[in-house]
Coordinates of C-alpha atoms and ligand atoms in Angstrom, one line a residue:
X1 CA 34.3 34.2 10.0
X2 CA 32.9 37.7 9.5
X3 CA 28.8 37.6 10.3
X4 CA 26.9 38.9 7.3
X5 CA 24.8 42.0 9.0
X6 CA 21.4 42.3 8.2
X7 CA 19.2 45.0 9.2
X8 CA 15.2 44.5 9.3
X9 CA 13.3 48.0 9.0
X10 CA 9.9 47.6 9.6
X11 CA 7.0 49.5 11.3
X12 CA 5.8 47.1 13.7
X13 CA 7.3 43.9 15.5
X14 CA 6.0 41.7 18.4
X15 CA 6.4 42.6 21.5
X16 CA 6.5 45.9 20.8
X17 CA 3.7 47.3 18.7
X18 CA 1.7 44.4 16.5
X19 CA -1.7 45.8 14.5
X20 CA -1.8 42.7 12.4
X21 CA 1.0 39.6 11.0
X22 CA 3.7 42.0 9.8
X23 CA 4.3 42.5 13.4
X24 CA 4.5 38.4 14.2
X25 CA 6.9 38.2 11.3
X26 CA 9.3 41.1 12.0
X27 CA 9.1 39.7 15.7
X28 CA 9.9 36.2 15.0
X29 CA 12.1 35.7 11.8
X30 CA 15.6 37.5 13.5
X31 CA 15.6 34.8 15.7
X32 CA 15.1 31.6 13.1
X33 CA 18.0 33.2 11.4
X34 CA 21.7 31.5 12.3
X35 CA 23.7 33.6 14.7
X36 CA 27.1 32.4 13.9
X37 CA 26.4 32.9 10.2
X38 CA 24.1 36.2 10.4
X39 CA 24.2 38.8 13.0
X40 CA 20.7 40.1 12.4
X41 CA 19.0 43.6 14.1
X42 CA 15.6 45.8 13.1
X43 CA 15.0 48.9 13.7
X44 CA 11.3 50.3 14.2
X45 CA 10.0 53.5 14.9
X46 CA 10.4 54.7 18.8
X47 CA 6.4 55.4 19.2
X48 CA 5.2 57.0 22.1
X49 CA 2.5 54.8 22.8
X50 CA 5.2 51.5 22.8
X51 CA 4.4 50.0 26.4
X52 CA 6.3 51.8 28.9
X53 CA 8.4 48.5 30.1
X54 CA 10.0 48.5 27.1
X55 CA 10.8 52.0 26.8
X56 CA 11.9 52.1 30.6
X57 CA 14.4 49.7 29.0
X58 CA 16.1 51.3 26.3
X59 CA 19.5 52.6 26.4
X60 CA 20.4 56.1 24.3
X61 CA 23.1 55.1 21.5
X62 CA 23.0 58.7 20.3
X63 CA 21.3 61.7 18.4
X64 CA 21.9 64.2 15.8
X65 CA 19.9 66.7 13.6
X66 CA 19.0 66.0 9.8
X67 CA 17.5 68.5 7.2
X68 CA 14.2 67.0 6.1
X69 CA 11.0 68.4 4.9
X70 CA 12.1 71.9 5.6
X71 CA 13.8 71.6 8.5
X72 CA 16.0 70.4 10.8
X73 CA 14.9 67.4 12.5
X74 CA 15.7 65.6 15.4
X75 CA 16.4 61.7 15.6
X76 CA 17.4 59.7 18.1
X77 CA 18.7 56.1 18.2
X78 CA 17.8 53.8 21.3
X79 CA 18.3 50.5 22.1
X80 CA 17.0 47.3 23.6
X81 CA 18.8 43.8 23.8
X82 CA 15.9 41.0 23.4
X83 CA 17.3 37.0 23.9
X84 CA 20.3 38.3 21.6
X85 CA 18.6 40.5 19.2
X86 CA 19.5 44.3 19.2
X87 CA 16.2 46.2 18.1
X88 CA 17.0 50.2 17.3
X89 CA 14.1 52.6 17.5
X90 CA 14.0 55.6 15.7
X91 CA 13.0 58.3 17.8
X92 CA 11.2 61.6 17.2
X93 CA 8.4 62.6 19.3
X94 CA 6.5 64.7 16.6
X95 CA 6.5 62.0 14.0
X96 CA 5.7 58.9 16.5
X97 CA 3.4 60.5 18.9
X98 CA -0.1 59.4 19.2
X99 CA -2.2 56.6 20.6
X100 CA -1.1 53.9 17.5
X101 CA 1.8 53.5 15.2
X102 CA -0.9 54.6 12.2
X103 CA -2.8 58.0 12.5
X104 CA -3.9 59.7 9.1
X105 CA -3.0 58.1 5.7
X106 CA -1.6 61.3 4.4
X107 CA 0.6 61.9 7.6
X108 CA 1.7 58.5 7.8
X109 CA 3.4 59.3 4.1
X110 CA 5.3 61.8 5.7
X111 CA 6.7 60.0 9.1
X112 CA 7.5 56.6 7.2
X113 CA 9.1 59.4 4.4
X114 CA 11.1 60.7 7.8
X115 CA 11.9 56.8 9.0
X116 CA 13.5 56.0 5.2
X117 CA 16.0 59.2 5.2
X118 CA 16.7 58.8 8.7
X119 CA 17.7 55.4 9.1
X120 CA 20.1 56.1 6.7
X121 CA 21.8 58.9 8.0
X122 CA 22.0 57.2 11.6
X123 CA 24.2 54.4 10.4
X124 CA 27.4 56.1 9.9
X125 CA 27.0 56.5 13.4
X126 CA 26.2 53.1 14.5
X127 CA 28.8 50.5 15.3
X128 CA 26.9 48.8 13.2
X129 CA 26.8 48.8 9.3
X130 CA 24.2 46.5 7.7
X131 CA 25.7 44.3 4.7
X132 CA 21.6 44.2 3.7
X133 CA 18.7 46.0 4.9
X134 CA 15.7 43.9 4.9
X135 CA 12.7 46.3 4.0
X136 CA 8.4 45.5 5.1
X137 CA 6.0 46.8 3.1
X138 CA 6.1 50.7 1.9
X139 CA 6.5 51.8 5.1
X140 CA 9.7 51.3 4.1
X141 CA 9.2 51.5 0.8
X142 CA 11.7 54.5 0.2
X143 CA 14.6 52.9 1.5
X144 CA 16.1 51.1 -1.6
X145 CA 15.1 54.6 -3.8
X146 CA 17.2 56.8 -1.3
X147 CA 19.6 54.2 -1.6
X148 CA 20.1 54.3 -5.1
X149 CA 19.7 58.0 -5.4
X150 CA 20.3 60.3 -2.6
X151 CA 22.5 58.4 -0.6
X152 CA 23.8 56.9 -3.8
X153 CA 27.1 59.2 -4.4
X154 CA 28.4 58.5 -0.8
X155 CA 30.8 55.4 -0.9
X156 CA 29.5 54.8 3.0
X157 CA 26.3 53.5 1.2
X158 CA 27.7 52.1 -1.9
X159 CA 27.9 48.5 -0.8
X160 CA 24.4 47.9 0.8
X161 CA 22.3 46.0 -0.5
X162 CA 18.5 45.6 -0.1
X163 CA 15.9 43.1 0.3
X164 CA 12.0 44.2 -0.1
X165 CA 9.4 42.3 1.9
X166 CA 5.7 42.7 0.3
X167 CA 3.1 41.4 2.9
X168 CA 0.3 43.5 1.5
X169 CA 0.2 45.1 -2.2
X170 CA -2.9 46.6 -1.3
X171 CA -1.5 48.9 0.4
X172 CA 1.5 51.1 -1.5
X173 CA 2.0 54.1 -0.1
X174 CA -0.1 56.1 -2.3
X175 CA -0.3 60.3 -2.4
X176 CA 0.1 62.6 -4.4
X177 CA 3.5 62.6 -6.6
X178 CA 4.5 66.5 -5.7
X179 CA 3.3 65.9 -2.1
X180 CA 5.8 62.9 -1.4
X181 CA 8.4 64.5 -4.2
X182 CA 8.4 67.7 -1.7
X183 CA 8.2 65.5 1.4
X184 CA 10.8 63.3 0.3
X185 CA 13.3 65.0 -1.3
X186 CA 14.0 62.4 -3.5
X187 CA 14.5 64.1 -7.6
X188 CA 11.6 65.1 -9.5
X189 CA 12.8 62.7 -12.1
X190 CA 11.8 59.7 -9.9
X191 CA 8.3 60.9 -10.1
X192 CA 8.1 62.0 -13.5
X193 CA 8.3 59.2 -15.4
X194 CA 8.3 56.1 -13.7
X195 CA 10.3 54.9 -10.6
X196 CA 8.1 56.2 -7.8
X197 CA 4.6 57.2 -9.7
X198 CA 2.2 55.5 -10.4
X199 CA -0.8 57.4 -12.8
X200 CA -0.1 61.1 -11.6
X201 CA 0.6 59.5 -8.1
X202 CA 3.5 59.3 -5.7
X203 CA 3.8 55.4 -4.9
X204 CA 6.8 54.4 -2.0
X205 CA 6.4 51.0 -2.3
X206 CA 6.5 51.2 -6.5
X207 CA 10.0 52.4 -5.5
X208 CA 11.1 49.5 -3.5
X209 CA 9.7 47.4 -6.6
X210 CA 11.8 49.1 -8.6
X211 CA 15.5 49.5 -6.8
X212 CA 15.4 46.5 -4.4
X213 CA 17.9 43.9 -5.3
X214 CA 15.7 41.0 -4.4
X215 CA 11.9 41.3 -3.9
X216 CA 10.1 38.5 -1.5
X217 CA 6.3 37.8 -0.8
X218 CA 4.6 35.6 2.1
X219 CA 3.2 32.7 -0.6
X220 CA 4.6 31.0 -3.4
X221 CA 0.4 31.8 -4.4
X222 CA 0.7 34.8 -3.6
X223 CA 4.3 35.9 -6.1
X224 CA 2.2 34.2 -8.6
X225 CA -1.0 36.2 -8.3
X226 CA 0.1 39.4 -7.9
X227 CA 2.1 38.9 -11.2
X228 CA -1.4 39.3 -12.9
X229 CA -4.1 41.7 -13.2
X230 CA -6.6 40.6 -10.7
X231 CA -4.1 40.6 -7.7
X232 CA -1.7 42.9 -9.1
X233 CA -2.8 45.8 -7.5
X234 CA -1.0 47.7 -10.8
X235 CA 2.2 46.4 -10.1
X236 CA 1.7 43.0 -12.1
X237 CA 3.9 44.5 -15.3
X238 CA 6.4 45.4 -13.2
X239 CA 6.6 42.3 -10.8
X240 CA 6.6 40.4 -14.1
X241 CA 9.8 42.9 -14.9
X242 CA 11.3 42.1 -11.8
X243 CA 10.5 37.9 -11.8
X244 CA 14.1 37.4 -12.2
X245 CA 15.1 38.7 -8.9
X246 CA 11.5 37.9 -7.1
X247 CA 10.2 35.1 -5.1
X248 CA 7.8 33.8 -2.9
X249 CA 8.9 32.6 0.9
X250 CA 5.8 31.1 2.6
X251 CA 5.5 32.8 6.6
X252 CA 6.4 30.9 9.7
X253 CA 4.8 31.1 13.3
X254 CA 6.5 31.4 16.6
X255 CA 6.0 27.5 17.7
X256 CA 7.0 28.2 21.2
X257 CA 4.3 31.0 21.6
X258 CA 1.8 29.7 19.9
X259 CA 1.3 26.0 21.7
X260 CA -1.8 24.6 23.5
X261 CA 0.7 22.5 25.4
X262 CA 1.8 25.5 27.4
X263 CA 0.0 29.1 26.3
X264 CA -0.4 30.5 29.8
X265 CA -3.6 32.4 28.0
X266 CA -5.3 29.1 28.2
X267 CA -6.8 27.0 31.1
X268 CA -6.9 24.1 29.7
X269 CA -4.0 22.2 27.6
X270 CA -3.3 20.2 25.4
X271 CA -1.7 18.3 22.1
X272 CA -2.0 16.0 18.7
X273 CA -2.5 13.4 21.8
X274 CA -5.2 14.3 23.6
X275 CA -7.1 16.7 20.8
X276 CA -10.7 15.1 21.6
X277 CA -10.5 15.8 25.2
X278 CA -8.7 19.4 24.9
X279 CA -10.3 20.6 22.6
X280 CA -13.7 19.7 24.5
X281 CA -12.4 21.3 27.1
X282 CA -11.4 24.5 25.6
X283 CA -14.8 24.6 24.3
X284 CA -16.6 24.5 27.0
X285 CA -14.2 27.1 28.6
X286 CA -14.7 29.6 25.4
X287 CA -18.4 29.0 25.3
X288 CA -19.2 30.1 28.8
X289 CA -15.6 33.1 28.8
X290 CA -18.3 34.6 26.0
X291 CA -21.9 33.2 27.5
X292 CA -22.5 31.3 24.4
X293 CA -24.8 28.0 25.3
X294 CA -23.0 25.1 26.4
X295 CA -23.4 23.0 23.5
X296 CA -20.9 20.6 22.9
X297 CA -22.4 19.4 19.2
X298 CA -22.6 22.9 18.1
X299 CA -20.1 23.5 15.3
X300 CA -18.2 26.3 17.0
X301 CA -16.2 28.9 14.5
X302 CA -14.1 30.7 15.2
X303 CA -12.7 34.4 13.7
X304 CA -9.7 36.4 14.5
X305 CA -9.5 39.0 11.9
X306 CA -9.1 42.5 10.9
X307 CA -12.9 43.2 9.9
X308 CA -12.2 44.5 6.6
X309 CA -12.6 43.2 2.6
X310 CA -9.8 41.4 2.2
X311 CA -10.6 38.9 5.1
X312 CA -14.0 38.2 3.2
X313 CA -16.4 39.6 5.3
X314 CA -18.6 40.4 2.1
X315 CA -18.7 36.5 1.9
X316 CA -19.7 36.1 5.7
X317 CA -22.8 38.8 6.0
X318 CA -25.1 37.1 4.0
X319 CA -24.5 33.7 6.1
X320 CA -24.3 35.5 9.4
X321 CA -28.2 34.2 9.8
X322 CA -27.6 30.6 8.7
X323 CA -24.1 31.0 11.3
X324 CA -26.4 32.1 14.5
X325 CA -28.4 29.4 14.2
X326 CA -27.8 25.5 15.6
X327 CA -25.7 23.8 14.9
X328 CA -23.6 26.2 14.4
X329 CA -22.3 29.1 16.8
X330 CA -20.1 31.9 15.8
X331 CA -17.0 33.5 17.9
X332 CA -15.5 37.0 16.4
X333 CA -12.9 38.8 17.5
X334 CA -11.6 41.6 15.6
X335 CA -11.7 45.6 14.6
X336 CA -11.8 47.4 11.6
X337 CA -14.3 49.1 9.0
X338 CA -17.6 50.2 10.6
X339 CA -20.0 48.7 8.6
X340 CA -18.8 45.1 9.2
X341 CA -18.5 45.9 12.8
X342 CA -22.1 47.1 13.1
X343 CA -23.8 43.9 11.2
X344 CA -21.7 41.7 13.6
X345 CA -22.6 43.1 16.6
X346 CA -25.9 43.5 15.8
X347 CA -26.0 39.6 15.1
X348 CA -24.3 39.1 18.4
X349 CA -27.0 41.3 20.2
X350 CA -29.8 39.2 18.7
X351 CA -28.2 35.9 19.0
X352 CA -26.3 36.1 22.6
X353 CA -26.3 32.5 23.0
X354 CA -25.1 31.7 19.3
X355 CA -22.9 34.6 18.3
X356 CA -20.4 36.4 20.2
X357 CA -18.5 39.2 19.0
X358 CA -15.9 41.1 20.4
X359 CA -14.7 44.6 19.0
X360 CA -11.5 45.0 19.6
X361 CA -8.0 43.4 20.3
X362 CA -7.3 41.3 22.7
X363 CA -4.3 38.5 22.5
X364 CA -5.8 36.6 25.2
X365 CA -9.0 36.0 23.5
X366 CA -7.2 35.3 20.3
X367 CA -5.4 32.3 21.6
X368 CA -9.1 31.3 23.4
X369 CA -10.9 31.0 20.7
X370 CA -8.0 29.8 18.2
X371 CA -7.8 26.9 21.2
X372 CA -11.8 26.6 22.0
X373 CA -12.8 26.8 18.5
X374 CA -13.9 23.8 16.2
X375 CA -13.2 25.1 12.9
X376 CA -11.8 28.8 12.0
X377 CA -12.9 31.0 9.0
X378 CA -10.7 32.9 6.9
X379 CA -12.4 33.1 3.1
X380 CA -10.3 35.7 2.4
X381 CA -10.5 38.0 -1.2
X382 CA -6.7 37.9 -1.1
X383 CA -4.2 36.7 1.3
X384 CA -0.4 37.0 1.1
X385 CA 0.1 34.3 3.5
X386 CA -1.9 34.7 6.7
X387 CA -0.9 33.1 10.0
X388 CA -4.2 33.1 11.7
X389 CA -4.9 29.7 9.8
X390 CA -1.5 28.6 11.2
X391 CA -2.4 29.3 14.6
X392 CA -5.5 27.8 14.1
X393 CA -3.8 24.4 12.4
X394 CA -1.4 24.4 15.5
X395 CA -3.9 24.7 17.6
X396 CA -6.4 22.2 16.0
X397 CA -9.1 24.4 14.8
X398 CA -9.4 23.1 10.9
X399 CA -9.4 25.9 9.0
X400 CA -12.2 26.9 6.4
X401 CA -10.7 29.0 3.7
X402 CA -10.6 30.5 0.4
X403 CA -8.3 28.5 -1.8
X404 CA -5.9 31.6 -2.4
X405 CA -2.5 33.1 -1.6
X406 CA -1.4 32.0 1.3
X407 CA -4.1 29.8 2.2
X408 CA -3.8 27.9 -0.8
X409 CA -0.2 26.8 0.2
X410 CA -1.3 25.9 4.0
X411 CA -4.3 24.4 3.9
X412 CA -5.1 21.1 2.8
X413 CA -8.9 20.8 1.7
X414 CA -10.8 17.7 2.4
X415 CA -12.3 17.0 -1.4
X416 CA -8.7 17.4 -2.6
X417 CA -6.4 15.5 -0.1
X418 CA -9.2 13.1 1.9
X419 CA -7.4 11.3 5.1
X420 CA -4.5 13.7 4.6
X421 CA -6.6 17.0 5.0
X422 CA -6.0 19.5 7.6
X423 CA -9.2 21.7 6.5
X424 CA -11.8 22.9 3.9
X425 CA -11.4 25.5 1.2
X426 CA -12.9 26.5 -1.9
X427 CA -12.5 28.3 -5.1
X428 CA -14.4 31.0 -6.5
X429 CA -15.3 34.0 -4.5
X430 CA -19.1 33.6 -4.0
X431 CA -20.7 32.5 -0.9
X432 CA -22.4 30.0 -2.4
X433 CA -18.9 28.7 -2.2
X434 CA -18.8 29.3 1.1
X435 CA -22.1 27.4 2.0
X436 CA -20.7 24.3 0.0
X437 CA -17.8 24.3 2.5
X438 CA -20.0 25.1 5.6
X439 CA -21.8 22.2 4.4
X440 CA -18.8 19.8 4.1
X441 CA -17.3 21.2 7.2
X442 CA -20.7 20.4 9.1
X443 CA -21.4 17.1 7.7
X444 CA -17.7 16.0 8.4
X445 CA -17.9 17.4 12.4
X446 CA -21.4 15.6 12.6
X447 CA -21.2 12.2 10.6
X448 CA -17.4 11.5 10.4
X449 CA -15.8 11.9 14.0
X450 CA -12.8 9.6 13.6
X451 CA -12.1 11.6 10.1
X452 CA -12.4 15.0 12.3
X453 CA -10.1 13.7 14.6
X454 CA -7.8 12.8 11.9
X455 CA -7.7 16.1 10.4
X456 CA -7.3 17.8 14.0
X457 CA -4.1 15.8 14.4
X458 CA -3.1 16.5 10.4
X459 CA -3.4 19.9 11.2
X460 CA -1.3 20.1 14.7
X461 CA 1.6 18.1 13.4
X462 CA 2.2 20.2 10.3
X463 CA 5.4 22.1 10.7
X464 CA 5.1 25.5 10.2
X465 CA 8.1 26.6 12.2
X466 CA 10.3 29.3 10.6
X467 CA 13.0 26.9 10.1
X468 CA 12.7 26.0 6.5
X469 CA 11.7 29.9 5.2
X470 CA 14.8 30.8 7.1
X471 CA 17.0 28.9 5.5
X472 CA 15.4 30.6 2.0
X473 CA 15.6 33.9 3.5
X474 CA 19.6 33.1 4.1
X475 CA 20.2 31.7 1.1
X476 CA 19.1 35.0 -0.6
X477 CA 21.3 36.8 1.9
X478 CA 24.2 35.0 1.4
X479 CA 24.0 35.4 -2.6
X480 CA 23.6 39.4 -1.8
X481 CA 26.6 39.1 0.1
X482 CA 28.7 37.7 -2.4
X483 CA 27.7 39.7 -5.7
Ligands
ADP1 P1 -3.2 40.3 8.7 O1 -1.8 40.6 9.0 O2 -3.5 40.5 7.2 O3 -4.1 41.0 9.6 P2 -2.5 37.6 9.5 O4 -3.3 36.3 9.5 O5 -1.2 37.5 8.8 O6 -3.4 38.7 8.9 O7 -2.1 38.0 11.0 C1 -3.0 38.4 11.9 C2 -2.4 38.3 13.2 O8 -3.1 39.3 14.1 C3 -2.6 37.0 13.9 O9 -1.5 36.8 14.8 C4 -3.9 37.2 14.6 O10 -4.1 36.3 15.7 C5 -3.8 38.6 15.1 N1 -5.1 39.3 15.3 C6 -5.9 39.9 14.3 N2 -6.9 40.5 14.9 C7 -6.7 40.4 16.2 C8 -7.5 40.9 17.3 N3 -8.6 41.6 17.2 N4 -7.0 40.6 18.6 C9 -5.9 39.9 18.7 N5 -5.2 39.4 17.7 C10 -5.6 39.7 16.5
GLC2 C1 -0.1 41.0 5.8 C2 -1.0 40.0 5.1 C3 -1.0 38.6 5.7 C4 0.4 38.2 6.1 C5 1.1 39.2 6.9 C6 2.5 38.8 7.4 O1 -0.7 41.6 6.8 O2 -2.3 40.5 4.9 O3 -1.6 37.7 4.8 O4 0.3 36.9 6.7 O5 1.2 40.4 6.3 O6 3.3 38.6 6.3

């Protein structure tokens, strides 16, 4: 039987380059697919700063020079065989150098720009030619536009189909429309009246929106959100447009990576049978790794998070006092905007033996505190899916959330689903929700042991293996296939 081929483009996978859960997905999903029914690859961009092991491994399929921008520019296509899975990576020093796969918004535009047209004119080349390319978020936004327009005269190109990922509508792709028409080469047309503007500006992932044959999100929440105003981030008309051909495919995590049975970043382990005792454990182990007291009745949270609005730090800041204060303690672990950064550490510096926080990112420390941690916060503004409240369900941390996207679909709040719950959410974004949950969340730890218990093992014997999303994903591919 002939293997469907899929290709996954994307701008970051695990264990390559990973800023956030694009990366985990990218990483993981090739290899939930079926190999005798799908022979899936990806291809990334070859950035200079990917660890040198990996690049020490790669093997030169070829090269060749392509007019783009202005110029003639070089790309090479390297290799790398990972537990079956070929990755590609793009290469062209100019456009991937640096110390991160993002630098400047407005450059970015241009290299992902570069990524589109070029993985498309390397695959006549390849002995490979993808059936479907499976596009992430506007990175690769332009993919299914050059498809359809560019590339579309060339009977090479004629039969591929496309599948558009969104993980994050927030962020499009956004520039000015001459800037990304210039940059792109794609017709004027495109960016006059529609297909890749939106307002007076250029928009990549409008484009993939617009020319994908199927469109997926991370949530069945989610697809329904974003097809209205509030989440819609301006594309809720045309995600209404597209509902035919767009659905909502909840995220997986890697189970064999993420297990407290056996994570070597952990010193102590354990599982759904011996939660009370791990979990103490782990604690104690995460409370003295970041010189917090060692209080075993403290209600210990935990955060792994981009610091930004979205995860709702605007909710936390104005609880950070009642947080650093018994019984509760506070562990953070995450980067981003400045402010939220400041008022965190500031709180740490003030409350060493309550709050710790830890700028930066560190995978070690992640799977610490998603282990050592009693409960995890998340009361996210928006969230597509979000696998840090999977990793924290696996790893018995209940998760405190905002009922929304994602989260909604995971987590299983205590008023709603009582002995069945695997963690506490709430509705509206205020934090007087939040303190309602805190609130239920502490009086549940303190008063109700058995029920925490309960809800610890709930929460570790959920399956959120990639095995049923696959089989969605698949089913999508297949009916590409055979239009
Ligand atoms: P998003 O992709 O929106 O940032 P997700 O919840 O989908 O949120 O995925 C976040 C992923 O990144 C998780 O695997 C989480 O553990 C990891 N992560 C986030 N911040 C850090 C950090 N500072 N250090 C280590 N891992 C992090
Ligand atoms: C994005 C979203 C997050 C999702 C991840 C992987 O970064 O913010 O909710 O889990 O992509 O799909």
């Amino acid at each position: 039987m002939n293997r469907v081929k899929v290709l996954f483009a994307a701008s970051e996978a695990v264990p390559f380059v990973k800023t956030g859960g694009l990366a985990d997905v990218v990483g993981a999903l090739p290899f939930a697919l079926n190999p005798q029914e799908f022979d899936v690859r990806v291809m990334l961009p070859c950035y200079t700063c990917l660890p040198p092991d990996y690049r020490a491994q790669m093997k030169d399929e070829r090269y060749f020079y392509t007019y783009f921008n202005g110029r003639d520019r070089y790309v090479g296509i390297r290799s790398l065989v990972r537990e079956g899975v070929t990755f590609y990576f793009l290469d062209n020093e100019e456009y991937f150098g640096g110390f991160g796969p993002y630098t400047d918004y407005t450059y970015d535009i241009e290299k992902f720009s570069f990524f589109c047209f070029s993985l498309l004119a390397s695959l006549p080349g390849l002995d490979f030619k993808p059936d479907i390319i499976h596009c992430h978020d506007w990175h690769t936004g332009l993919i299914p536009a050059y498809l359809k327009n560019t590339y579309g005269g060339d009977p090479f190109y004629q039969s591929i189909r496309t599948v558009f990922t969104i993980h994050n509508l927030k962020f499009q792709g956004l520039c000015g429309r001459e800037y990304l028409c210039r940059i792109s080469g794609l017709p004027w047309t495109l960016f006059y009246e529609g297909s890749l503007c939106s307002g007076s500006g250029g928009n990549m992932m409008k484009g993939a929106i617009q020319y994908a044959d199927k469109i997926t999100t991370v949530s069945n929440s989610y697809a329904e959100e974003i097809k209205t105003p509030y989440y819609g981030e301006s594309m809720d008309g045309l995600l209404q447009w597209r509902s035919a051909d767009f659905t909502g495919i909840v995220n997986g995590i890697d189970t064999s990576s993420y297990d407290p049975e056996t994570d070597p970043a952990l010193s102590v382990h354990y599982g759904a049978g011996n939660v009370t005792k791990g979990k103490k454990a782990a604690k104690a182990a995460l409370q003295k790794r970041l010189g917090l007291d060692p209080d075993p009745d403290a209600l210990l949270i935990g955060m792994v998070s981009r610091l930004t609005e979205q995860k709702g730090l605007d909710l936390v800041l104005p609880l950070l006092d009642r947080l650093s204060q018994p019984p509760f303690q506070l562990a953070v672990l995450g980067s981003g905007e400045p402010f939220y950064q400041y008022c965190l550490a500031d709180t740490a510096a003030g409350r060493p033996g309550r709050v710790s926080t830890y700028l930066g990112y560190n995978e070690d420390l992640a799977r610490q505190i998603y282990a050592g941690s009693d409960a995890f916060l998340m009361p996210s503004r928006f969230e597509p899916c979000g696998l840090s409240q999977l990793i924290a369900l696996r790893y018995g941390s209940l998760p405190i959330v905002r009922a929304t996207g994602g989260l909604k679909d995971t987590v299983m709040s205590l008023d709603k689903f009582g002995e069945k719950a695997t963690g506490f959410a709430f509705e509206s974004y205020d934090a007087g929700g939040l303190h309602w949950v805190l609130d239920m969340a502490w009086h549940t730890f303190s008063q109700q042991p058995k029920l925490w218990t309960r809800m610890q093992v709930n929460a570790m014997k959920q399956d959120f293996s990639w095995q049923r999303s696959a089989e969605l994903y698949q089913g999508i591919y297949r009916e590409l296939y055979n239009r």
